[in-house]
Amino acid sequence: MPEPAGSSLASRDRGLVWHPYAPLDGPEPYAVEGAEGARLTLTAPDGERFEAVDAMASWWCAVHGYRHPALDDAARAQLERFSHVMFGGLTHAPAVELAERLTAIAPGPMAHVFYADSGSVSVEVALKLALQYQAARSRPRRQRFLTVRGGYHGDTFAAMSVCDPVDGMHAAFPGVLASQVFAPRPPSARLVVGESGEEHWETDELAVEEWAGQVRALARAHTDELAAIVVEPVLQGAGGMRVHHPDCLRLLRQVADEHGLLLVVDEIATGFGRTGRLFASEWADVRPDVLCVGKALTGGYLSLAAVLTTSLVGEAITRSQFRALLHGPTFMANPLACAVAGASLTLVEAGWKDDVPRIGRLLTTHLAPATHLPRVVDVRVLGAVGVVQLDEPVDVPAVTLAALRRGVWVRPFRDLVYTMPPYVTSDADVRLVADALVGAVGEVHP
Ligand SMILES: *Cc1c(COP(=O)(O)O)cnc(C)c1O
């Protein structure tokens, strides 16, 4: 149907629908007309149409691209059985099968699964669980969390409280967020992958030692108040796309053990192969007590997250005053989402070991020219994630448009232009993504 002039989707959207961290009178969004494989078909506010490789995989989620036949089939098959039922007193095959598979592949011996409806809620549940765990062990005053600066764990209140205290939302809600214990950001590290695939980590070892000392001192000073350590393993996502050495995660595991804290590992962004290990915790051989997954869990089809715990944590909760984990969302274990997640997991298991290093190699080669751009201070790749960091804030609308003109959808933030394309992205399309990032940055930030 032809649209009357002045009533494009973008103009109807503007002022009516809020977008993430965007003002109601912000720039008009691009309209998605379709999506297939790694590509989006977009219409700009002025009516210009673009075919673009989705360099963002819809914020880490769409690892198998769009309209994947196996995921479509899983959704359709479950739709023909039932779409949703309450989880109180009821169960269903998609939830049980997915829990069996998640506990089997998770790092460490995971025994229990709590389904949540988004990553933030799963973090909320993990933090709540840590307090209940400590109360069950007769340490009810342990109600704070130790974390590192530069983190991002979601947008709900408890999750916000463990996000970076400067770049997060602490300033917007003064006096409302719980006060947590922040260690410095772990020193940056770089994974170097050689010609034949051999890997080694590079970091400033002295800086890591110094950081470890600071973490230990903080844990000692606050030991009686701390319930858990919360951290994104090896790669911090929305807090700055920074990489740290696996030794930092090992140190946090040690500190947690020494002080009777739970180690809560947030793999909502890093899980399911993205960093070059099925879970980023595996880079350090660390076994978390609590593991949050989300984002790519359903291949980007539906909102679903999960909190996995060890049997030790499960037993403590069962022995606690309330016996249950005190949470229970309406859409807990949504059958459609669990069914699609099962199908997504099958695809991940079949493909990530080839696709992630393949994409990583191509990004390493084809993002390298960005290092010669005057405003670029760092280019880094880990797994199927590539980051170009500037010495100034990115002109987001201009870089977005410059990349679209080169056939790529990218959504920069702060001083970062970055990509984590779907695992199904072809070699030619990964090159297109890298070239578009380099080209757009060079054009807009000369
Ligand atoms: C995205 C993200 C979250 C929040 O997940 P939502 O589904 O957006 O609520 C939490 N932690 C990390 C590491 C994330 O990347």
Short mmCIF file of C-alpha atoms and ligand atoms in Angstrom, two decimals:
data_model
loop_
_atom_site.label_atom_id
_atom_site.label_comp_id
_atom_site.label_asym_id
_atom_site.label_seq_id
_atom_site.Cartn_x
_atom_site.Cartn_y
_atom_site.Cartn_z
CA MET A 1 0.00 0.00 0.00
CA PRO A 2 1.51 3.39 -0.94
CA GLU A 3 1.89 5.57 2.11
CA PRO A 4 0.48 9.09 2.13
CA ALA A 5 3.22 11.73 2.06
CA GLY A 6 4.52 12.69 5.48
CA SER A 7 3.39 9.49 7.14
CA SER A 8 6.44 7.28 6.72
CA LEU A 9 6.93 4.67 9.40
CA ALA A 10 9.87 6.66 10.75
CA SER A 11 7.84 9.84 11.11
CA ARG A 12 4.94 7.97 12.77
CA ASP A 13 7.46 6.35 15.14
CA ARG A 14 9.13 9.62 16.11
CA GLY A 15 7.69 11.12 19.28
CA LEU A 16 5.45 8.09 19.81
CA VAL A 17 7.79 5.18 20.56
CA TRP A 18 10.81 5.37 22.79
CA HIS A 19 14.06 3.83 21.52
CA PRO A 20 17.00 2.65 23.65
CA TYR A 21 18.64 5.59 25.41
CA ALA A 22 17.22 7.97 22.77
CA PRO A 23 15.14 11.11 23.20
CA LEU A 24 11.61 11.19 21.79
CA ASP A 25 12.68 13.98 19.43
CA GLY A 26 15.95 12.27 18.44
CA PRO A 27 16.91 11.35 14.88
CA GLU A 28 14.29 9.31 13.01
CA PRO A 29 15.10 5.59 12.93
CA TYR A 30 15.63 3.47 9.84
CA ALA A 31 12.69 1.15 9.08
CA VAL A 32 13.35 -2.56 8.63
CA GLU A 33 11.50 -3.86 5.57
CA GLY A 34 12.91 -7.35 5.75
CA ALA A 35 15.76 -9.48 7.02
CA GLU A 36 17.28 -12.64 5.59
CA GLY A 37 20.55 -14.40 6.33
CA ALA A 38 23.04 -11.80 7.49
CA ARG A 39 21.25 -8.97 5.67
CA LEU A 40 18.70 -6.31 6.58
CA THR A 41 16.64 -4.32 4.11
CA LEU A 42 16.26 -0.81 5.48
CA THR A 43 14.51 2.40 4.50
CA ALA A 44 16.08 5.65 5.62
CA PRO A 45 13.89 8.49 6.93
CA ASP A 46 14.23 10.21 3.54
CA GLY A 47 12.97 7.10 1.74
CA GLU A 48 16.35 5.83 0.49
CA ARG A 49 16.56 2.01 0.62
CA PHE A 50 19.58 0.02 1.75
CA GLU A 51 20.56 -3.64 1.64
CA ALA A 52 22.98 -4.03 4.51
CA VAL A 53 24.94 -6.78 6.24
CA ASP A 54 24.01 -6.61 9.93
CA ALA A 55 27.40 -5.99 11.56
CA MET A 56 25.70 -5.96 14.99
CA ALA A 57 23.81 -9.28 14.78
CA SER A 58 21.01 -7.28 16.44
CA TRP A 59 23.21 -6.61 19.50
CA TRP A 60 24.92 -10.03 19.79
CA CYS A 61 21.68 -12.01 19.36
CA ALA A 62 21.15 -13.05 15.75
CA VAL A 63 24.11 -15.43 15.53
CA HIS A 64 22.46 -17.52 12.81
CA GLY A 65 21.17 -14.53 10.88
CA TYR A 66 17.51 -13.91 10.03
CA ARG A 67 14.80 -16.33 8.89
CA HIS A 68 16.94 -19.36 9.52
CA PRO A 69 14.90 -22.39 8.35
CA ALA A 70 15.78 -24.50 11.42
CA LEU A 71 14.77 -21.75 13.84
CA ASP A 72 11.63 -20.90 11.86
CA ASP A 73 10.68 -24.60 11.91
CA ALA A 74 11.26 -24.90 15.66
CA ALA A 75 9.07 -21.86 16.31
CA ARG A 76 6.35 -23.13 13.96
CA ALA A 77 6.36 -26.62 15.45
CA GLN A 78 6.00 -25.29 18.98
CA LEU A 79 3.35 -22.80 17.83
CA GLU A 80 1.27 -25.77 16.70
CA ARG A 81 1.54 -27.33 20.17
CA PHE A 82 1.23 -24.33 22.50
CA SER A 83 2.90 -20.92 22.68
CA HIS A 84 2.85 -20.18 26.35
CA VAL A 85 1.78 -21.70 29.63
CA MET A 86 2.46 -20.57 33.17
CA PHE A 87 5.47 -22.26 34.80
CA GLY A 88 4.02 -22.42 38.30
CA GLY A 89 3.16 -26.06 38.89
CA LEU A 90 3.57 -26.88 35.19
CA THR A 91 6.47 -27.90 33.02
CA HIS A 92 7.05 -28.72 29.34
CA ALA A 93 9.55 -30.46 27.11
CA PRO A 94 11.20 -27.35 25.61
CA ALA A 95 12.14 -26.06 29.09
CA VAL A 96 13.42 -29.37 30.43
CA GLU A 97 15.36 -30.30 27.30
CA LEU A 98 16.98 -26.88 27.09
CA ALA A 99 17.96 -27.00 30.78
CA GLU A 100 19.52 -30.45 30.30
CA ARG A 101 21.52 -29.21 27.35
CA LEU A 102 22.61 -25.93 28.95
CA THR A 103 23.84 -27.62 32.12
CA ALA A 104 25.71 -30.17 30.00
CA ILE A 105 27.66 -27.58 27.96
CA ALA A 106 28.16 -24.85 30.58
CA PRO A 107 31.61 -24.32 32.08
CA GLY A 108 31.94 -26.25 35.32
CA PRO A 109 29.42 -28.63 36.84
CA MET A 110 26.16 -26.71 36.55
CA ALA A 111 23.14 -28.42 38.06
CA HIS A 112 20.19 -25.99 38.03
CA VAL A 113 18.58 -23.54 35.64
CA PHE A 114 16.36 -20.55 36.38
CA TYR A 115 14.70 -19.06 33.28
CA ALA A 116 14.28 -15.30 33.08
CA ASP A 117 12.81 -13.16 30.34
CA SER A 118 15.79 -10.88 29.69
CA GLY A 119 19.46 -10.54 30.48
CA SER A 120 18.89 -7.78 33.02
CA VAL A 121 16.35 -9.88 34.87
CA SER A 122 18.73 -12.83 34.91
CA VAL A 123 21.36 -10.59 36.55
CA GLU A 124 18.72 -9.42 39.00
CA VAL A 125 17.94 -13.06 39.84
CA ALA A 126 21.65 -13.91 40.19
CA LEU A 127 22.19 -11.05 42.67
CA LYS A 128 19.08 -11.95 44.65
CA LEU A 129 20.24 -15.55 44.70
CA ALA A 130 23.63 -14.53 46.11
CA LEU A 131 21.94 -12.72 49.02
CA GLN A 132 19.72 -15.73 49.72
CA TYR A 133 22.78 -17.98 49.55
CA GLN A 134 24.64 -15.91 52.14
CA ALA A 135 21.57 -15.69 54.38
CA ALA A 136 21.24 -19.47 54.18
CA ARG A 137 24.84 -19.69 55.39
CA SER A 138 23.99 -17.45 58.36
CA ARG A 139 25.71 -14.43 56.85
CA PRO A 140 22.68 -12.20 56.17
CA ARG A 141 24.75 -9.01 56.39
CA ARG A 142 26.60 -9.90 53.22
CA GLN A 143 24.53 -7.82 50.81
CA ARG A 144 27.00 -5.99 48.58
CA PHE A 145 28.80 -7.01 45.41
CA LEU A 146 32.40 -6.70 44.32
CA THR A 147 32.80 -5.92 40.64
CA VAL A 148 35.19 -4.15 38.29
CA ARG A 149 34.89 -0.78 36.62
CA GLY A 150 33.95 -0.69 32.95
CA GLY A 151 31.26 -3.37 33.27
CA TYR A 152 27.74 -3.54 31.90
CA HIS A 153 25.14 -5.88 33.38
CA GLY A 154 21.79 -4.46 32.32
CA ASP A 155 19.27 -1.72 32.97
CA THR A 156 17.21 -2.84 35.96
CA PHE A 157 18.10 -1.34 39.35
CA ALA A 158 20.32 -3.99 40.89
CA ALA A 159 21.96 -4.65 37.50
CA MET A 160 22.60 -0.90 37.06
CA SER A 161 24.28 -0.77 40.46
CA VAL A 162 27.06 -3.10 39.23
CA CYS A 163 27.52 -1.27 35.90
CA ASP A 164 30.45 1.13 35.59
CA PRO A 165 29.88 3.88 38.16
CA VAL A 166 31.04 6.64 35.80
CA ASP A 167 29.80 5.57 32.35
CA GLY A 168 26.77 3.70 33.70
CA MET A 169 23.57 5.22 35.03
CA HIS A 170 24.76 6.03 38.56
CA ALA A 171 24.68 9.79 37.98
CA ALA A 172 21.11 9.64 36.64
CA PHE A 173 19.73 7.99 39.78
CA PRO A 174 21.74 9.49 42.62
CA GLY A 175 21.06 7.90 45.98
CA VAL A 176 18.86 5.18 44.52
CA LEU A 177 21.34 2.58 43.31
CA ALA A 178 22.78 0.24 45.90
CA SER A 179 26.39 1.09 46.65
CA GLN A 180 28.73 -1.63 45.44
CA VAL A 181 32.47 -2.19 45.77
CA PHE A 182 34.34 -1.36 42.57
CA ALA A 183 37.79 -2.63 41.74
CA PRO A 184 39.70 -0.88 38.95
CA ARG A 185 39.12 -2.01 35.40
CA PRO A 186 41.29 -5.06 34.64
CA PRO A 187 44.32 -4.10 32.51
CA SER A 188 43.76 -4.52 28.78
CA ALA A 189 45.02 -7.61 27.02
CA ARG A 190 45.18 -8.85 23.47
CA LEU A 191 44.85 -12.33 22.04
CA VAL A 192 47.35 -12.90 19.25
CA VAL A 193 46.43 -15.66 16.81
CA GLY A 194 49.29 -16.99 14.68
CA GLU A 195 49.27 -18.24 11.08
CA SER A 196 48.39 -21.81 12.02
CA GLY A 197 45.85 -20.83 14.65
CA GLU A 198 48.09 -20.94 17.73
CA GLU A 199 46.95 -18.45 20.36
CA HIS A 200 48.75 -16.44 22.99
CA TRP A 201 47.73 -13.62 25.28
CA GLU A 202 49.63 -10.38 25.63
CA THR A 203 49.20 -8.03 28.55
CA ASP A 204 51.17 -5.85 30.94
CA GLU A 205 51.92 -8.48 33.57
CA LEU A 206 53.04 -5.95 36.15
CA ALA A 207 49.78 -4.06 35.72
CA VAL A 208 47.85 -7.31 36.20
CA GLU A 209 49.80 -8.01 39.40
CA GLU A 210 49.11 -4.53 40.69
CA TRP A 211 45.41 -4.89 39.81
CA ALA A 212 45.29 -8.25 41.61
CA GLY A 213 46.69 -6.59 44.71
CA GLN A 214 43.99 -3.92 44.58
CA VAL A 215 41.24 -6.53 44.19
CA ARG A 216 42.58 -8.55 47.11
CA ALA A 217 42.79 -5.46 49.31
CA LEU A 218 39.19 -4.47 48.49
CA ALA A 219 37.92 -7.97 49.19
CA ARG A 220 39.75 -8.02 52.54
CA ALA A 221 38.42 -4.61 53.51
CA HIS A 222 34.81 -5.52 52.70
CA THR A 223 34.73 -9.25 53.31
CA ASP A 224 31.92 -9.12 55.89
CA GLU A 225 29.63 -7.15 53.59
CA LEU A 226 30.21 -8.98 50.31
CA ALA A 227 27.90 -11.63 48.90
CA ALA A 228 29.41 -12.22 45.48
CA ILE A 229 31.77 -11.09 42.76
CA VAL A 230 30.03 -10.14 39.50
CA VAL A 231 31.99 -9.92 36.26
CA GLU A 232 31.89 -10.24 32.48
CA PRO A 233 34.62 -12.77 31.69
CA VAL A 234 37.50 -11.72 29.38
CA LEU A 235 35.42 -9.30 27.27
CA GLN A 236 33.49 -6.36 28.68
CA GLY A 237 30.70 -5.54 26.25
CA ALA A 238 28.53 -2.43 26.36
CA GLY A 239 30.78 -0.91 29.04
CA GLY A 240 33.55 -0.35 26.50
CA MET A 241 34.32 -3.49 24.44
CA ARG A 242 37.54 -4.08 26.36
CA VAL A 243 39.46 -7.33 26.61
CA HIS A 244 41.30 -8.52 29.71
CA HIS A 245 43.62 -11.44 30.40
CA PRO A 246 42.05 -14.74 31.55
CA ASP A 247 44.36 -14.51 34.60
CA CYS A 248 42.13 -11.69 35.86
CA LEU A 249 39.16 -14.05 35.93
CA ARG A 250 41.26 -16.73 37.65
CA LEU A 251 42.20 -14.21 40.32
CA LEU A 252 38.54 -13.33 40.90
CA ARG A 253 37.76 -17.05 41.31
CA GLN A 254 40.52 -17.32 43.94
CA VAL A 255 39.37 -14.22 45.78
CA ALA A 256 35.77 -15.48 45.80
CA ASP A 257 36.92 -18.79 47.30
CA GLU A 258 39.10 -17.12 49.90
CA HIS A 259 36.25 -14.92 51.14
CA GLY A 260 33.27 -17.26 50.77
CA LEU A 261 31.80 -15.25 47.89
CA LEU A 262 29.89 -16.59 44.93
CA LEU A 263 31.45 -15.94 41.53
CA VAL A 264 28.68 -14.68 39.25
CA VAL A 265 29.82 -14.69 35.63
CA ASP A 266 27.77 -12.63 33.17
CA GLU A 267 28.07 -14.38 29.79
CA ILE A 268 25.00 -12.71 28.32
CA ALA A 269 27.13 -11.17 25.56
CA THR A 270 30.07 -13.58 25.50
CA GLY A 271 28.24 -16.91 25.60
CA PHE A 272 27.68 -19.38 22.74
CA GLY A 273 31.05 -19.07 21.04
CA ARG A 274 31.33 -15.34 20.39
CA THR A 275 34.79 -14.86 21.95
CA GLY A 276 36.35 -17.99 20.45
CA ARG A 277 35.40 -20.31 23.29
CA LEU A 278 31.91 -21.72 23.78
CA PHE A 279 31.84 -19.67 27.00
CA ALA A 280 34.43 -16.98 27.72
CA SER A 281 34.99 -18.47 31.20
CA GLU A 282 36.72 -21.35 29.39
CA TRP A 283 39.60 -19.04 28.42
CA ALA A 284 40.54 -19.18 32.10
CA ASP A 285 39.30 -22.69 32.89
CA VAL A 286 37.20 -21.01 35.54
CA ARG A 287 34.13 -22.68 36.98
CA PRO A 288 31.64 -20.06 38.06
CA ASP A 289 29.09 -20.64 40.82
CA VAL A 290 26.45 -18.73 38.91
CA LEU A 291 26.30 -18.16 35.15
CA CYS A 292 23.97 -15.77 33.30
CA VAL A 293 23.21 -16.34 29.62
CA GLY A 294 20.86 -14.47 27.30
CA LYS A 295 21.14 -12.57 24.02
CA ALA A 296 22.22 -15.31 21.52
CA LEU A 297 20.40 -17.99 23.57
CA THR A 298 17.44 -18.00 21.15
CA GLY A 299 19.48 -16.98 18.12
CA GLY A 300 17.83 -13.58 18.48
CA TYR A 301 14.29 -14.83 17.88
CA LEU A 302 12.69 -14.27 21.29
CA SER A 303 13.60 -12.76 24.62
CA LEU A 304 14.98 -15.41 26.95
CA ALA A 305 17.76 -15.61 29.51
CA ALA A 306 18.85 -18.17 32.05
CA VAL A 307 20.71 -18.34 35.34
CA LEU A 308 22.69 -21.53 35.86
CA THR A 309 24.02 -22.57 39.26
CA THR A 310 26.05 -25.36 40.79
CA SER A 311 24.46 -27.97 43.03
CA LEU A 312 26.19 -26.35 46.02
CA VAL A 313 24.26 -23.12 45.40
CA GLY A 314 21.07 -25.05 44.77
CA GLU A 315 21.40 -26.96 48.03
CA ALA A 316 22.00 -23.75 49.99
CA ILE A 317 18.86 -22.16 48.54
CA THR A 318 16.83 -25.27 49.36
CA ARG A 319 18.10 -25.16 52.96
CA SER A 320 17.35 -21.44 53.28
CA GLN A 321 14.44 -19.99 55.22
CA PHE A 322 12.27 -19.63 52.10
CA ARG A 323 13.51 -22.83 50.43
CA ALA A 324 12.87 -21.31 46.98
CA LEU A 325 14.65 -18.78 44.81
CA LEU A 326 12.35 -15.81 45.33
CA HIS A 327 11.54 -14.93 41.76
CA GLY A 328 8.96 -16.06 39.20
CA PRO A 329 8.30 -14.03 36.06
CA THR A 330 4.98 -14.43 34.24
CA PHE A 331 6.71 -15.48 31.04
CA MET A 332 9.18 -17.77 32.79
CA ALA A 333 10.45 -20.53 30.47
CA ASN A 334 8.24 -19.38 27.59
CA PRO A 335 7.85 -22.54 25.48
CA LEU A 336 8.28 -20.81 22.12
CA ALA A 337 11.50 -19.20 23.30
CA CYS A 338 12.82 -22.44 24.82
CA ALA A 339 12.01 -24.41 21.66
CA VAL A 340 13.82 -21.92 19.45
CA ALA A 341 16.73 -21.82 21.92
CA GLY A 342 17.08 -25.60 21.60
CA ALA A 343 17.26 -25.33 17.82
CA SER A 344 19.72 -22.43 18.08
CA LEU A 345 21.97 -24.44 20.39
CA THR A 346 22.09 -27.25 17.83
CA LEU A 347 23.21 -24.77 15.16
CA VAL A 348 25.77 -23.18 17.49
CA GLU A 349 27.26 -26.56 18.34
CA ALA A 350 27.48 -27.49 14.66
CA GLY A 351 29.09 -24.29 13.45
CA TRP A 352 30.75 -21.95 15.91
CA LYS A 353 34.12 -23.72 15.99
CA ASP A 354 34.59 -23.04 12.29
CA ASP A 355 32.73 -19.78 11.92
CA VAL A 356 34.07 -17.79 14.87
CA PRO A 357 37.81 -18.23 14.07
CA ARG A 358 37.05 -17.72 10.36
CA ILE A 359 35.33 -14.39 11.06
CA GLY A 360 38.05 -13.45 13.55
CA ARG A 361 40.83 -14.02 10.98
CA LEU A 362 39.02 -11.93 8.37
CA LEU A 363 38.30 -9.11 10.83
CA THR A 364 41.94 -9.10 11.96
CA THR A 365 43.19 -8.76 8.39
CA HIS A 366 40.61 -6.34 7.06
CA LEU A 367 40.25 -4.03 10.07
CA ALA A 368 44.05 -3.63 10.25
CA PRO A 369 44.11 -0.65 7.81
CA ALA A 370 42.11 1.29 10.44
CA THR A 371 45.24 1.48 12.60
CA HIS A 372 46.64 3.99 10.09
CA LEU A 373 43.67 6.36 10.39
CA PRO A 374 44.59 9.54 12.30
CA ARG A 375 41.73 9.42 14.85
CA VAL A 376 41.99 5.68 15.56
CA VAL A 377 43.75 4.77 18.81
CA ASP A 378 43.16 1.01 18.87
CA VAL A 379 41.91 -1.86 16.74
CA ARG A 380 41.19 -5.14 18.51
CA VAL A 381 39.67 -8.49 17.65
CA LEU A 382 38.60 -11.30 19.95
CA GLY A 383 36.72 -14.26 18.49
CA ALA A 384 34.08 -12.89 16.12
CA VAL A 385 34.19 -9.39 17.64
CA GLY A 386 36.05 -6.51 16.04
CA VAL A 387 36.51 -3.06 17.59
CA VAL A 388 37.83 0.23 16.22
CA GLN A 389 38.37 2.80 18.96
CA LEU A 390 38.72 6.52 18.20
CA ASP A 391 40.24 9.34 20.21
CA GLU A 392 36.91 11.23 20.14
CA PRO A 393 33.18 10.40 20.34
CA VAL A 394 31.86 8.83 17.15
CA ASP A 395 29.52 10.94 15.02
CA VAL A 396 26.93 8.16 15.16
CA PRO A 397 24.43 9.30 12.47
CA ALA A 398 27.22 10.15 10.03
CA VAL A 399 29.17 6.90 10.53
CA THR A 400 25.93 4.88 10.36
CA LEU A 401 25.02 6.47 7.02
CA ALA A 402 28.56 6.20 5.64
CA ALA A 403 28.58 2.48 6.51
CA LEU A 404 25.10 1.95 5.01
CA ARG A 405 26.30 3.50 1.75
CA ARG A 406 28.95 0.75 1.85
CA GLY A 407 26.33 -1.95 2.48
CA VAL A 408 26.67 -2.40 6.23
CA TRP A 409 24.46 -1.69 9.27
CA VAL A 410 26.53 -0.61 12.23
CA ARG A 411 25.54 1.13 15.47
CA PRO A 412 28.57 2.80 17.11
CA PHE A 413 28.57 4.11 20.67
CA ARG A 414 30.81 6.52 22.54
CA ASP A 415 34.27 6.31 20.93
CA LEU A 416 33.70 2.84 19.45
CA VAL A 417 32.79 1.51 16.03
CA TYR A 418 32.51 -2.23 16.46
CA THR A 419 31.08 -5.38 14.92
CA MET A 420 29.97 -8.85 15.99
CA PRO A 421 28.38 -10.18 12.80
CA PRO A 422 26.17 -13.29 12.59
CA TYR A 423 28.19 -16.52 12.47
CA VAL A 424 26.61 -17.28 9.07
CA THR A 425 28.14 -14.16 7.49
CA SER A 426 30.08 -15.21 4.38
CA ASP A 427 33.76 -14.40 3.90
CA ALA A 428 32.89 -11.76 1.31
CA ASP A 429 30.37 -10.16 3.66
CA VAL A 430 32.80 -10.12 6.61
CA ARG A 431 35.27 -8.31 4.35
CA LEU A 432 32.48 -5.94 3.34
CA VAL A 433 31.78 -5.23 7.03
CA ALA A 434 35.44 -4.58 7.86
CA ASP A 435 35.99 -2.41 4.76
CA ALA A 436 32.83 -0.44 5.53
CA LEU A 437 33.91 0.21 9.11
CA VAL A 438 37.35 1.38 8.01
CA GLY A 439 35.91 3.41 5.13
CA ALA A 440 33.19 5.06 7.23
CA VAL A 441 35.57 5.99 10.05
CA GLY A 442 38.10 7.37 7.55
CA GLU A 443 35.43 9.43 5.80
CA VAL A 444 33.65 10.84 8.87
CA HIS A 445 36.65 11.19 11.22
CA PRO A 446 39.52 12.21 8.88
C1 LIG B 1 22.94 -6.99 27.13
C2 LIG B 1 23.58 -7.38 28.40
C3 LIG B 1 22.84 -7.46 29.59
C4 LIG B 1 21.38 -7.10 29.66
O1 LIG B 1 20.57 -7.94 28.89
P1 LIG B 1 19.12 -7.44 28.41
O2 LIG B 1 18.55 -8.62 27.72
O3 LIG B 1 19.34 -6.26 27.53
O4 LIG B 1 18.36 -7.07 29.64
C5 LIG B 1 23.51 -7.85 30.73
N1 LIG B 1 24.82 -8.16 30.71
C6 LIG B 1 25.56 -8.11 29.59
C7 LIG B 1 26.99 -8.49 29.62
C8 LIG B 1 24.96 -7.70 28.40
O5 LIG B 1 25.70 -7.62 27.28
#
